[in-house]
Amino acid sequence: MLKRMKTMPHSETFTIPFLKEPAHRVVFENGHTLLFVPRRGPAFNVSTWVKTGSVHENDQNSGVSHFLEHLMFKGTERFKPGEFDRRMESRGAVINAATWKDFTFYYVTAPKGTAPNGEGTDNLNEVLDLHADMLLHSTLPDAEIGPAYNPDDPHYAGEKRERAVVIEEIGMREDQPWTRVFNAVNHRMYPTGHPYQRDVIGTRQIIGQIPRAEIEHYYKTWYSAPNMTTIVVGDFDQAYVVERVQTYFDFHRRSNGVAPGKRLQVADVPLLPERPADTTLQRLEGDYQTHFVMMAFHAPPVTNLRESIALDVASYILGEGHSSRLVQTLLEQVKKPNYNSVSCGQSTFSLGNTFYIQGNFLSSDVTASLGELTGELERFLHDAPMTQDEFERAVKKLKVDFADTSETASGIAEALGDAVTVANSLGHYTQYLDTLASLDLETVHQVARRYLAPSQAYTTVLVPKQGSARGQAPAEEVHVS
């Protein structure tokens, strides 16, 4: 019988700022992509980014991406549940995963180790073997999923397993004020049926009832070679990394109906959805002691790197850090501040970025409190626009923040993964500094005025229920950037 010969993959190099050696992009015959970043240091990072998240879900399977993420650690054809964790931890590795709207990713950070021949590849070999096995051959055992049940039935006493773990997470999120506000704003920003409307974690009823067959179908559909990018950052030989990744990521035993080189596409939805007719203030009530507000704006498409970075600059000046406009005027420069916290940031999404301003305030006069926030935003955009000094300090801070990503293997891997998965472009990361350097004060002014007008905001405020006691304790912030 003839042995199937491996074909030579397509390979190219690219440069990452602050790193001396070029990085490598390798695309295998089946469409699986490897990004290898040579970086000296005692630790390395392996991660795989799958181009799927809640964006590929519907009203019947909402939350399946996150549920599947949990189940991927529950055993494979080779290893029983818990074996992956045990083997990784025995090598001093840190493992985890995350799910968001556009992606799911799994990572391992481990010490390099030293093989008997001195090449230092023993830990990498083990990590790649187990990491690929988990991603390609998870068995999703019924015993780990648990039987379907009604999570609202207080009398159910049967076995719950991983369903109950996820449902408990959903319950915890339902109690978090910032999650309630974010989900409410998020739902209003998009037309009915748009995939970004749904909460990534799903609903209690869907997770309680979704059958294993539905989870397996999702797994075999989206966890395909063309939808996966594996990133290796560490002090290794390129040829060795390529050979090991090609060996362990063998998709030939997977029958998922995806032809080599074909990338499954997101549903046909607009990059920047049309605004719903009603953008009036939305009020929610909750059993809290203070008020929570979030203003959200449709921002530039993620592919418009120049405008996206311009809003990063504006965000830093407006509401990131102690010296920002909103913090100084609403918290620091008033004798008795109404606001406990205020901040802003930009989130990047494949179908269009979102800019957020959020705050937590004490006064029961919601109109006046929101007037404080929008008044400062109007001054920032028109009456007292950002200065050259503020602009230069913001640019310097963003450069420092970018440089920080190259300080660790995991930082580099996460920045690259986000770029190629969300923006579908290495340039979203590698060209960031050059694009930042090309900006000037007037450009940032124009972009901020284009996207951040208060009349374009979707605003939701969560107020205490009538009769709730109100205290003075600062509220916990949620990070949205």
Short mmCIF file of C-alpha atoms in Angstrom, two decimals:
data_model
loop_
_atom_site.label_atom_id
_atom_site.label_comp_id
_atom_site.label_asym_id
_atom_site.label_seq_id
_atom_site.Cartn_x
_atom_site.Cartn_y
_atom_site.Cartn_z
CA MET A 1 0.00 0.00 0.00
CA LEU A 2 1.37 3.41 -0.93
CA LYS A 3 1.94 5.84 1.90
CA ARG A 4 0.35 9.25 1.38
CA MET A 5 3.06 11.89 1.03
CA LYS A 6 2.64 15.21 2.79
CA THR A 7 2.65 18.14 0.41
CA MET A 8 4.76 21.20 1.08
CA PRO A 9 2.55 23.92 2.60
CA HIS A 10 2.49 27.49 1.40
CA SER A 11 4.73 29.62 3.62
CA GLU A 12 5.52 33.32 3.95
CA THR A 13 7.23 35.54 6.50
CA PHE A 14 5.98 38.71 8.18
CA THR A 15 7.37 41.17 10.69
CA ILE A 16 6.04 41.90 14.16
CA PRO A 17 7.12 45.18 15.79
CA PHE A 18 9.65 44.87 18.66
CA LEU A 19 10.64 41.31 17.66
CA LYS A 20 14.01 40.69 15.99
CA GLU A 21 13.20 37.56 14.01
CA PRO A 22 10.50 37.37 11.32
CA ALA A 23 7.37 35.36 11.99
CA HIS A 24 5.99 32.72 9.63
CA ARG A 25 2.54 32.11 8.18
CA VAL A 26 2.02 28.59 6.88
CA VAL A 27 -1.14 27.42 5.12
CA PHE A 28 -1.49 23.66 4.80
CA GLU A 29 -3.21 21.87 1.92
CA ASN A 30 -6.40 21.40 3.93
CA GLY A 31 -6.70 25.13 4.72
CA HIS A 32 -5.47 24.92 8.32
CA THR A 33 -3.22 27.91 9.09
CA LEU A 34 -0.17 28.02 11.35
CA LEU A 35 1.38 31.24 12.64
CA PHE A 36 4.81 30.64 14.16
CA VAL A 37 6.54 33.46 16.04
CA PRO A 38 10.14 32.74 17.11
CA ARG A 39 10.67 34.37 20.49
CA ARG A 40 13.39 33.67 23.02
CA GLY A 41 12.24 32.99 26.56
CA PRO A 42 11.57 30.23 29.07
CA ALA A 43 7.87 29.87 28.21
CA PHE A 44 5.92 29.25 25.03
CA ASN A 45 2.28 29.53 24.01
CA VAL A 46 0.17 27.34 21.75
CA SER A 47 -3.34 28.46 20.87
CA THR A 48 -5.91 27.58 18.27
CA TRP A 49 -8.51 30.11 17.16
CA VAL A 50 -11.70 28.78 15.61
CA LYS A 51 -13.66 31.18 13.44
CA THR A 52 -16.96 30.57 15.13
CA GLY A 53 -18.87 31.91 18.10
CA SER A 54 -22.37 33.12 18.76
CA VAL A 55 -22.38 34.73 15.29
CA HIS A 56 -23.08 31.27 13.83
CA GLU A 57 -25.88 30.42 16.22
CA ASN A 58 -29.65 30.85 15.99
CA ASP A 59 -32.60 31.12 18.33
CA GLN A 60 -32.71 27.34 18.73
CA ASN A 61 -29.07 26.67 19.65
CA SER A 62 -28.00 29.98 21.24
CA GLY A 63 -25.09 29.31 23.58
CA VAL A 64 -23.91 26.13 21.85
CA SER A 65 -20.45 27.63 21.10
CA HIS A 66 -19.80 28.28 24.78
CA PHE A 67 -21.31 24.96 25.87
CA LEU A 68 -19.09 23.14 23.36
CA GLU A 69 -16.04 24.98 24.73
CA HIS A 70 -16.76 23.43 28.13
CA LEU A 71 -17.23 19.94 26.64
CA MET A 72 -13.99 20.02 24.64
CA PHE A 73 -12.08 19.31 27.87
CA LYS A 74 -14.19 16.24 28.69
CA GLY A 75 -12.23 13.54 26.92
CA THR A 76 -11.19 12.33 23.47
CA GLU A 77 -10.90 9.00 21.67
CA ARG A 78 -7.48 8.55 23.29
CA PHE A 79 -7.87 10.13 26.71
CA LYS A 80 -10.55 9.91 29.35
CA PRO A 81 -12.02 13.07 30.98
CA GLY A 82 -9.47 14.87 33.12
CA GLU A 83 -6.43 13.32 31.45
CA PHE A 84 -5.70 16.40 29.31
CA ASP A 85 -5.72 18.65 32.36
CA ARG A 86 -3.60 16.25 34.41
CA ARG A 87 -0.92 15.86 31.74
CA MET A 88 -0.73 19.57 31.06
CA GLU A 89 -0.55 20.53 34.72
CA SER A 90 2.19 17.93 35.29
CA ARG A 91 4.30 19.91 32.83
CA GLY A 92 3.63 23.21 34.58
CA ALA A 93 1.22 24.38 31.87
CA VAL A 94 -1.67 26.83 32.17
CA ILE A 95 -4.70 25.95 30.03
CA ASN A 96 -7.91 27.77 29.29
CA ALA A 97 -10.38 28.77 26.59
CA ALA A 98 -12.80 31.58 25.74
CA THR A 99 -15.83 32.12 23.53
CA TRP A 100 -17.01 35.39 22.05
CA LYS A 101 -19.24 36.55 19.20
CA ASP A 102 -16.79 35.84 16.36
CA PHE A 103 -14.44 33.22 17.75
CA THR A 104 -13.62 30.48 20.21
CA PHE A 105 -10.02 29.92 21.21
CA TYR A 106 -8.08 27.41 23.29
CA TYR A 107 -4.60 27.99 24.66
CA VAL A 108 -1.74 26.40 26.57
CA THR A 109 1.15 28.35 28.11
CA ALA A 110 3.98 26.12 29.29
CA PRO A 111 7.67 26.16 30.22
CA LYS A 112 9.88 25.27 27.29
CA GLY A 113 11.55 22.29 28.97
CA THR A 114 14.62 20.49 27.77
CA ALA A 115 14.63 17.22 25.88
CA PRO A 116 17.51 14.74 26.34
CA ASN A 117 19.02 15.83 23.02
CA GLY A 118 19.06 19.44 24.19
CA GLU A 119 16.57 20.68 21.59
CA GLY A 120 14.03 21.65 24.23
CA THR A 121 11.08 20.25 22.29
CA ASP A 122 9.62 17.71 24.71
CA ASN A 123 7.02 20.02 26.26
CA LEU A 124 6.08 21.49 22.89
CA ASN A 125 5.64 18.04 21.38
CA GLU A 126 3.36 16.92 24.20
CA VAL A 127 1.36 20.14 24.16
CA LEU A 128 0.79 20.05 20.40
CA ASP A 129 -0.20 16.38 20.52
CA LEU A 130 -2.80 16.82 23.28
CA HIS A 131 -3.99 20.23 22.06
CA ALA A 132 -4.68 18.94 18.54
CA ASP A 133 -6.26 15.74 19.84
CA MET A 134 -8.70 17.73 21.96
CA LEU A 135 -9.68 20.03 19.09
CA LEU A 136 -10.11 17.31 16.47
CA HIS A 137 -11.25 14.25 18.41
CA SER A 138 -13.34 15.31 21.41
CA THR A 139 -16.00 12.69 22.07
CA LEU A 140 -18.54 14.92 23.86
CA PRO A 141 -19.62 12.03 26.11
CA ASP A 142 -23.24 11.89 27.21
CA ALA A 143 -22.13 11.18 30.76
CA GLU A 144 -20.35 14.55 30.87
CA ILE A 145 -23.12 16.51 29.15
CA GLY A 146 -25.85 15.09 31.34
CA PRO A 147 -29.51 14.42 30.49
CA ALA A 148 -31.78 17.22 29.33
CA TYR A 149 -33.82 18.83 32.08
CA ASN A 150 -35.92 21.89 32.83
CA PRO A 151 -33.66 24.30 34.76
CA ASP A 152 -36.72 26.12 36.10
CA ASP A 153 -38.09 22.98 37.74
CA PRO A 154 -37.18 23.24 41.46
CA HIS A 155 -38.14 19.60 42.03
CA TYR A 156 -35.78 18.09 39.45
CA ALA A 157 -33.30 15.90 41.36
CA GLY A 158 -31.66 14.04 38.47
CA GLU A 159 -28.07 14.18 37.28
CA LYS A 160 -27.17 17.55 35.73
CA ARG A 161 -23.42 17.42 34.94
CA GLU A 162 -21.96 20.06 32.60
CA ARG A 163 -25.37 21.47 31.68
CA ALA A 164 -25.75 22.57 35.28
CA VAL A 165 -22.30 24.19 35.30
CA VAL A 166 -23.18 26.39 32.32
CA ILE A 167 -26.67 27.13 33.64
CA GLU A 168 -25.11 28.23 36.92
CA GLU A 169 -22.85 30.61 34.96
CA ILE A 170 -25.93 32.01 33.22
CA GLY A 171 -27.57 32.56 36.60
CA MET A 172 -24.51 34.41 37.89
CA ARG A 173 -24.53 36.67 34.83
CA GLU A 174 -28.22 37.40 35.30
CA ASP A 175 -27.33 38.84 38.70
CA GLN A 176 -24.59 41.13 37.34
CA PRO A 177 -25.87 44.67 36.65
CA TRP A 178 -23.33 45.42 33.93
CA THR A 179 -24.24 42.25 32.08
CA ARG A 180 -27.92 43.22 32.12
CA VAL A 181 -27.12 46.69 30.80
CA PHE A 182 -24.71 45.44 28.15
CA ASN A 183 -27.13 42.80 26.87
CA ALA A 184 -30.00 45.30 26.73
CA VAL A 185 -27.93 47.82 24.76
CA ASN A 186 -26.51 45.11 22.55
CA HIS A 187 -29.97 43.81 21.68
CA ARG A 188 -31.21 47.25 20.64
CA MET A 189 -28.27 47.98 18.34
CA TYR A 190 -29.11 45.36 15.74
CA PRO A 191 -32.15 44.44 13.62
CA THR A 192 -34.36 41.56 14.72
CA GLY A 193 -32.66 38.25 14.02
CA HIS A 194 -29.16 39.68 13.76
CA PRO A 195 -26.69 37.22 15.34
CA TYR A 196 -25.05 39.88 17.50
CA GLN A 197 -28.28 40.43 19.41
CA ARG A 198 -27.90 37.24 21.42
CA ASP A 199 -25.88 36.77 24.59
CA VAL A 200 -22.86 34.56 23.95
CA ILE A 201 -23.57 32.34 26.95
CA GLY A 202 -27.08 31.43 25.72
CA THR A 203 -30.21 30.89 27.78
CA ARG A 204 -31.04 28.54 30.65
CA GLN A 205 -33.79 26.76 28.72
CA ILE A 206 -31.71 26.14 25.58
CA ILE A 207 -28.70 24.82 27.49
CA GLY A 208 -30.99 22.68 29.63
CA GLN A 209 -32.62 21.07 26.61
CA ILE A 210 -30.14 21.10 23.68
CA PRO A 211 -29.45 17.51 22.58
CA ARG A 212 -25.99 16.04 22.15
CA ALA A 213 -26.64 15.52 18.43
CA GLU A 214 -27.08 19.28 17.94
CA ILE A 215 -23.83 20.01 19.78
CA GLU A 216 -21.95 17.39 17.74
CA HIS A 217 -23.36 18.74 14.47
CA TYR A 218 -22.16 22.24 15.37
CA TYR A 219 -18.74 20.86 16.34
CA LYS A 220 -18.26 18.93 13.10
CA THR A 221 -19.52 21.82 10.98
CA TRP A 222 -17.42 24.67 12.33
CA TYR A 223 -14.31 23.02 13.77
CA SER A 224 -12.90 22.46 10.30
CA ALA A 225 -9.39 22.91 8.96
CA PRO A 226 -10.07 26.14 7.01
CA ASN A 227 -11.73 27.66 10.09
CA MET A 228 -8.77 27.04 12.40
CA THR A 229 -5.59 29.05 12.96
CA THR A 230 -2.98 27.58 15.29
CA ILE A 231 -0.42 29.96 16.77
CA VAL A 232 2.89 28.90 18.29
CA VAL A 233 5.04 31.52 20.02
CA GLY A 234 8.33 30.38 21.48
CA ASP A 235 12.02 29.58 21.08
CA PHE A 236 11.83 26.71 18.59
CA ASP A 237 13.07 25.70 15.17
CA GLN A 238 10.60 26.58 12.43
CA ALA A 239 10.91 23.31 10.52
CA TYR A 240 10.25 21.32 13.69
CA VAL A 241 7.14 23.37 14.56
CA VAL A 242 5.72 23.04 11.03
CA GLU A 243 6.33 19.30 10.94
CA ARG A 244 4.78 18.72 14.38
CA VAL A 245 1.70 20.84 13.67
CA GLN A 246 1.15 19.14 10.32
CA THR A 247 1.49 15.73 11.96
CA TYR A 248 -0.82 16.28 14.91
CA PHE A 249 -3.46 18.37 13.14
CA ASP A 250 -4.42 15.51 10.85
CA PHE A 251 -7.99 16.26 9.73
CA HIS A 252 -8.27 13.23 7.47
CA ARG A 253 -10.26 11.21 10.01
CA ARG A 254 -12.78 14.00 10.37
CA SER A 255 -15.74 13.92 8.01
CA ASN A 256 -17.25 17.37 8.26
CA GLY A 257 -18.21 18.10 4.68
CA VAL A 258 -15.84 21.05 4.31
CA ALA A 259 -13.67 20.86 1.22
CA PRO A 260 -9.97 21.81 1.58
CA GLY A 261 -9.44 25.51 1.12
CA LYS A 262 -13.10 26.42 1.60
CA ARG A 263 -13.88 28.71 4.50
CA LEU A 264 -17.41 28.69 5.85
CA GLN A 265 -18.95 32.13 5.71
CA VAL A 266 -20.86 34.19 8.24
CA ALA A 267 -24.52 34.63 7.43
CA ASP A 268 -25.34 37.46 5.04
CA VAL A 269 -25.74 40.30 7.52
CA PRO A 270 -24.71 43.95 7.13
CA LEU A 271 -21.39 45.17 8.53
CA LEU A 272 -23.02 48.21 10.11
CA PRO A 273 -26.70 47.45 10.67
CA GLU A 274 -29.26 50.15 10.05
CA ARG A 275 -30.35 51.87 13.24
CA PRO A 276 -33.73 50.83 14.61
CA ALA A 277 -36.27 53.64 14.57
CA ASP A 278 -36.39 53.93 18.38
CA THR A 279 -33.15 55.05 20.04
CA THR A 280 -34.80 56.67 23.04
CA LEU A 281 -33.56 56.04 26.55
CA GLN A 282 -34.27 52.53 27.80
CA ARG A 283 -34.88 52.12 31.54
CA LEU A 284 -34.50 48.85 33.43
CA GLU A 285 -35.12 48.19 37.10
CA GLY A 286 -33.11 46.01 39.44
CA ASP A 287 -32.46 45.28 43.07
CA TYR A 288 -29.36 47.48 43.25
CA GLN A 289 -28.28 50.47 45.28
CA THR A 290 -26.94 52.69 42.49
CA HIS A 291 -27.64 53.45 38.83
CA PHE A 292 -25.79 51.94 35.86
CA VAL A 293 -25.70 53.51 32.42
CA MET A 294 -24.21 52.45 29.11
CA MET A 295 -24.12 54.41 25.87
CA ALA A 296 -23.16 52.43 22.75
CA PHE A 297 -22.30 53.64 19.25
CA HIS A 298 -21.78 51.84 15.97
CA ALA A 299 -18.07 52.34 15.23
CA PRO A 300 -16.01 51.83 12.05
CA PRO A 301 -15.83 48.43 10.35
CA VAL A 302 -12.94 46.41 11.77
CA THR A 303 -11.36 46.46 8.30
CA ASN A 304 -10.97 50.26 8.53
CA LEU A 305 -7.83 50.17 10.66
CA ARG A 306 -7.19 53.91 10.41
CA GLU A 307 -10.58 54.95 11.79
CA SER A 308 -10.53 52.15 14.39
CA ILE A 309 -7.22 53.40 15.76
CA ALA A 310 -8.43 57.00 15.65
CA LEU A 311 -11.25 55.96 17.98
CA ASP A 312 -8.69 54.21 20.21
CA VAL A 313 -6.98 57.57 20.57
CA ALA A 314 -10.26 59.34 21.26
CA SER A 315 -11.25 56.67 23.78
CA TYR A 316 -8.06 57.13 25.78
CA ILE A 317 -8.47 60.91 25.94
CA LEU A 318 -12.17 60.74 26.73
CA GLY A 319 -12.45 58.01 29.32
CA GLU A 320 -9.51 55.65 29.83
CA GLY A 321 -7.35 56.20 32.86
CA HIS A 322 -7.05 58.67 35.70
CA SER A 323 -6.19 61.68 33.51
CA SER A 324 -9.03 61.21 31.01
CA ARG A 325 -11.68 63.88 30.48
CA LEU A 326 -14.61 62.00 31.97
CA VAL A 327 -12.73 60.82 35.05
CA GLN A 328 -11.36 64.28 35.77
CA THR A 329 -14.57 66.25 35.24
CA LEU A 330 -17.06 63.79 36.74
CA LEU A 331 -15.02 62.25 39.56
CA GLU A 332 -11.84 64.12 40.44
CA GLN A 333 -12.60 67.82 40.02
CA VAL A 334 -15.90 67.94 41.91
CA LYS A 335 -16.27 68.16 45.69
CA LYS A 336 -19.16 65.73 45.88
CA PRO A 337 -19.16 63.57 42.73
CA ASN A 338 -22.36 62.00 41.53
CA TYR A 339 -20.50 59.35 39.53
CA ASN A 340 -18.72 56.46 41.25
CA SER A 341 -17.09 55.26 38.04
CA VAL A 342 -16.93 56.19 34.38
CA SER A 343 -14.96 54.76 31.45
CA CYS A 344 -15.11 54.02 27.75
CA GLY A 345 -13.63 51.68 25.17
CA GLN A 346 -13.98 50.13 21.75
CA SER A 347 -14.77 46.48 20.98
CA THR A 348 -13.81 44.97 17.63
CA PHE A 349 -16.25 42.67 15.88
CA SER A 350 -16.15 41.08 12.42
CA LEU A 351 -19.45 42.71 11.48
CA GLY A 352 -18.64 46.20 12.78
CA ASN A 353 -17.00 47.66 15.89
CA THR A 354 -18.83 49.12 18.88
CA PHE A 355 -17.80 52.06 21.08
CA TYR A 356 -19.04 52.14 24.70
CA ILE A 357 -19.29 54.78 27.40
CA GLN A 358 -20.37 53.46 30.79
CA GLY A 359 -20.89 54.91 34.22
CA ASN A 360 -22.28 54.26 37.67
CA PHE A 361 -24.00 57.14 39.48
CA LEU A 362 -25.86 57.86 42.70
CA SER A 363 -28.53 60.46 42.00
CA SER A 364 -32.12 59.42 41.41
CA ASP A 365 -32.37 62.24 38.86
CA VAL A 366 -31.57 60.15 35.81
CA THR A 367 -32.08 62.96 33.30
CA ALA A 368 -29.64 65.28 35.08
CA SER A 369 -27.08 62.50 35.57
CA LEU A 370 -27.15 61.52 31.92
CA GLY A 371 -26.91 65.21 31.07
CA GLU A 372 -23.58 65.32 32.90
CA LEU A 373 -22.27 62.50 30.71
CA THR A 374 -23.60 63.73 27.37
CA GLY A 375 -22.60 67.29 28.21
CA GLU A 376 -18.99 66.24 28.60
CA LEU A 377 -19.18 64.25 25.39
CA GLU A 378 -20.53 67.28 23.50
CA ARG A 379 -17.73 69.46 24.87
CA PHE A 380 -15.19 66.85 23.85
CA LEU A 381 -16.58 66.78 20.31
CA HIS A 382 -17.24 70.50 19.81
CA ASP A 383 -16.82 73.16 22.51
CA ALA A 384 -13.53 71.96 24.04
CA PRO A 385 -12.04 69.49 21.57
CA MET A 386 -8.94 67.46 22.37
CA THR A 387 -5.65 69.32 22.41
CA GLN A 388 -2.37 68.50 20.73
CA ASP A 389 -0.90 67.63 24.11
CA GLU A 390 -3.74 65.20 24.86
CA PHE A 391 -3.36 63.68 21.41
CA GLU A 392 0.38 63.13 21.84
CA ARG A 393 -0.03 61.60 25.29
CA ALA A 394 -2.71 59.24 23.98
CA VAL A 395 -0.53 58.13 21.07
CA LYS A 396 2.37 57.51 23.44
CA LYS A 397 0.17 55.45 25.77
CA LEU A 398 -1.18 53.34 22.90
CA LYS A 399 2.39 52.67 21.75
CA VAL A 400 3.29 51.50 25.25
CA ASP A 401 0.20 49.30 25.41
CA PHE A 402 1.09 47.77 22.07
CA ALA A 403 4.67 47.14 23.18
CA ASP A 404 3.35 45.33 26.23
CA THR A 405 1.82 42.67 23.98
CA SER A 406 5.31 41.61 22.87
CA GLU A 407 6.47 41.09 26.45
CA THR A 408 4.87 37.64 26.73
CA ALA A 409 4.26 34.73 24.40
CA SER A 410 0.58 34.71 25.34
CA GLY A 411 0.26 38.45 24.63
CA ILE A 412 1.61 38.04 21.11
CA ALA A 413 -0.55 35.00 20.44
CA GLU A 414 -3.75 36.70 21.61
CA ALA A 415 -3.09 39.83 19.54
CA LEU A 416 -2.39 37.77 16.42
CA GLY A 417 -5.37 35.50 16.99
CA ASP A 418 -7.75 38.40 17.36
CA ALA A 419 -6.36 40.03 14.20
CA VAL A 420 -6.65 37.02 11.89
CA THR A 421 -9.96 35.82 13.32
CA VAL A 422 -11.94 39.04 13.80
CA ALA A 423 -10.33 41.31 11.20
CA ASN A 424 -9.21 38.46 8.90
CA SER A 425 -5.90 40.28 8.45
CA LEU A 426 -2.43 40.07 9.95
CA GLY A 427 -2.13 43.77 9.17
CA HIS A 428 -4.65 44.61 11.86
CA TYR A 429 -1.84 43.79 14.30
CA THR A 430 1.39 44.22 12.33
CA GLN A 431 0.41 47.60 10.84
CA TYR A 432 -1.04 49.07 14.04
CA LEU A 433 1.98 51.21 14.98
CA ASP A 434 2.55 52.56 11.46
CA THR A 435 -1.13 53.46 11.16
CA LEU A 436 -1.09 55.09 14.60
CA ALA A 437 1.94 57.16 13.60
CA SER A 438 0.15 58.38 10.46
CA LEU A 439 -2.71 59.96 12.41
CA ASP A 440 -2.98 63.61 13.31
CA LEU A 441 -5.18 65.57 15.69
CA GLU A 442 -7.66 66.70 13.04
CA THR A 443 -8.22 63.17 11.77
CA VAL A 444 -9.07 61.94 15.26
CA HIS A 445 -11.43 64.94 15.68
CA GLN A 446 -13.24 64.08 12.46
CA VAL A 447 -13.62 60.39 13.26
CA ALA A 448 -14.84 61.07 16.80
CA ARG A 449 -17.46 63.54 15.56
CA ARG A 450 -18.56 61.08 12.87
CA TYR A 451 -19.27 58.19 15.22
CA LEU A 452 -19.78 59.55 18.75
CA ALA A 453 -22.56 62.12 18.43
CA PRO A 454 -24.93 61.72 21.43
CA SER A 455 -27.87 61.54 19.02
CA GLN A 456 -26.39 58.31 17.63
CA ALA A 457 -26.14 56.60 21.00
CA TYR A 458 -28.13 53.62 22.19
CA THR A 459 -28.53 54.31 25.89
CA THR A 460 -29.74 52.00 28.63
CA VAL A 461 -29.91 52.84 32.33
CA LEU A 462 -30.49 50.35 35.14
CA VAL A 463 -32.18 52.04 38.12
CA PRO A 464 -33.01 50.77 41.63
CA LYS A 465 -36.50 49.40 42.08
CA GLN A 466 -38.91 51.67 43.85
CA GLY A 467 -38.24 51.39 47.58
CA SER A 468 -34.71 49.97 47.21
CA ALA A 469 -32.15 51.41 49.60
CA ARG A 470 -29.40 53.38 47.92
CA GLY A 471 -25.90 53.40 49.31
CA GLN A 472 -22.67 55.13 48.47
CA ALA A 473 -20.48 52.12 47.64
CA PRO A 474 -18.68 52.24 44.29
CA ALA A 475 -19.89 49.70 41.75
CA GLU A 476 -17.77 47.09 40.03
CA GLU A 477 -16.92 47.97 36.43
CA VAL A 478 -17.22 45.71 33.44
CA HIS A 479 -14.46 45.86 30.82
CA VAL A 480 -15.84 46.13 27.31
CA SER A 481 -12.75 47.06 25.29
#
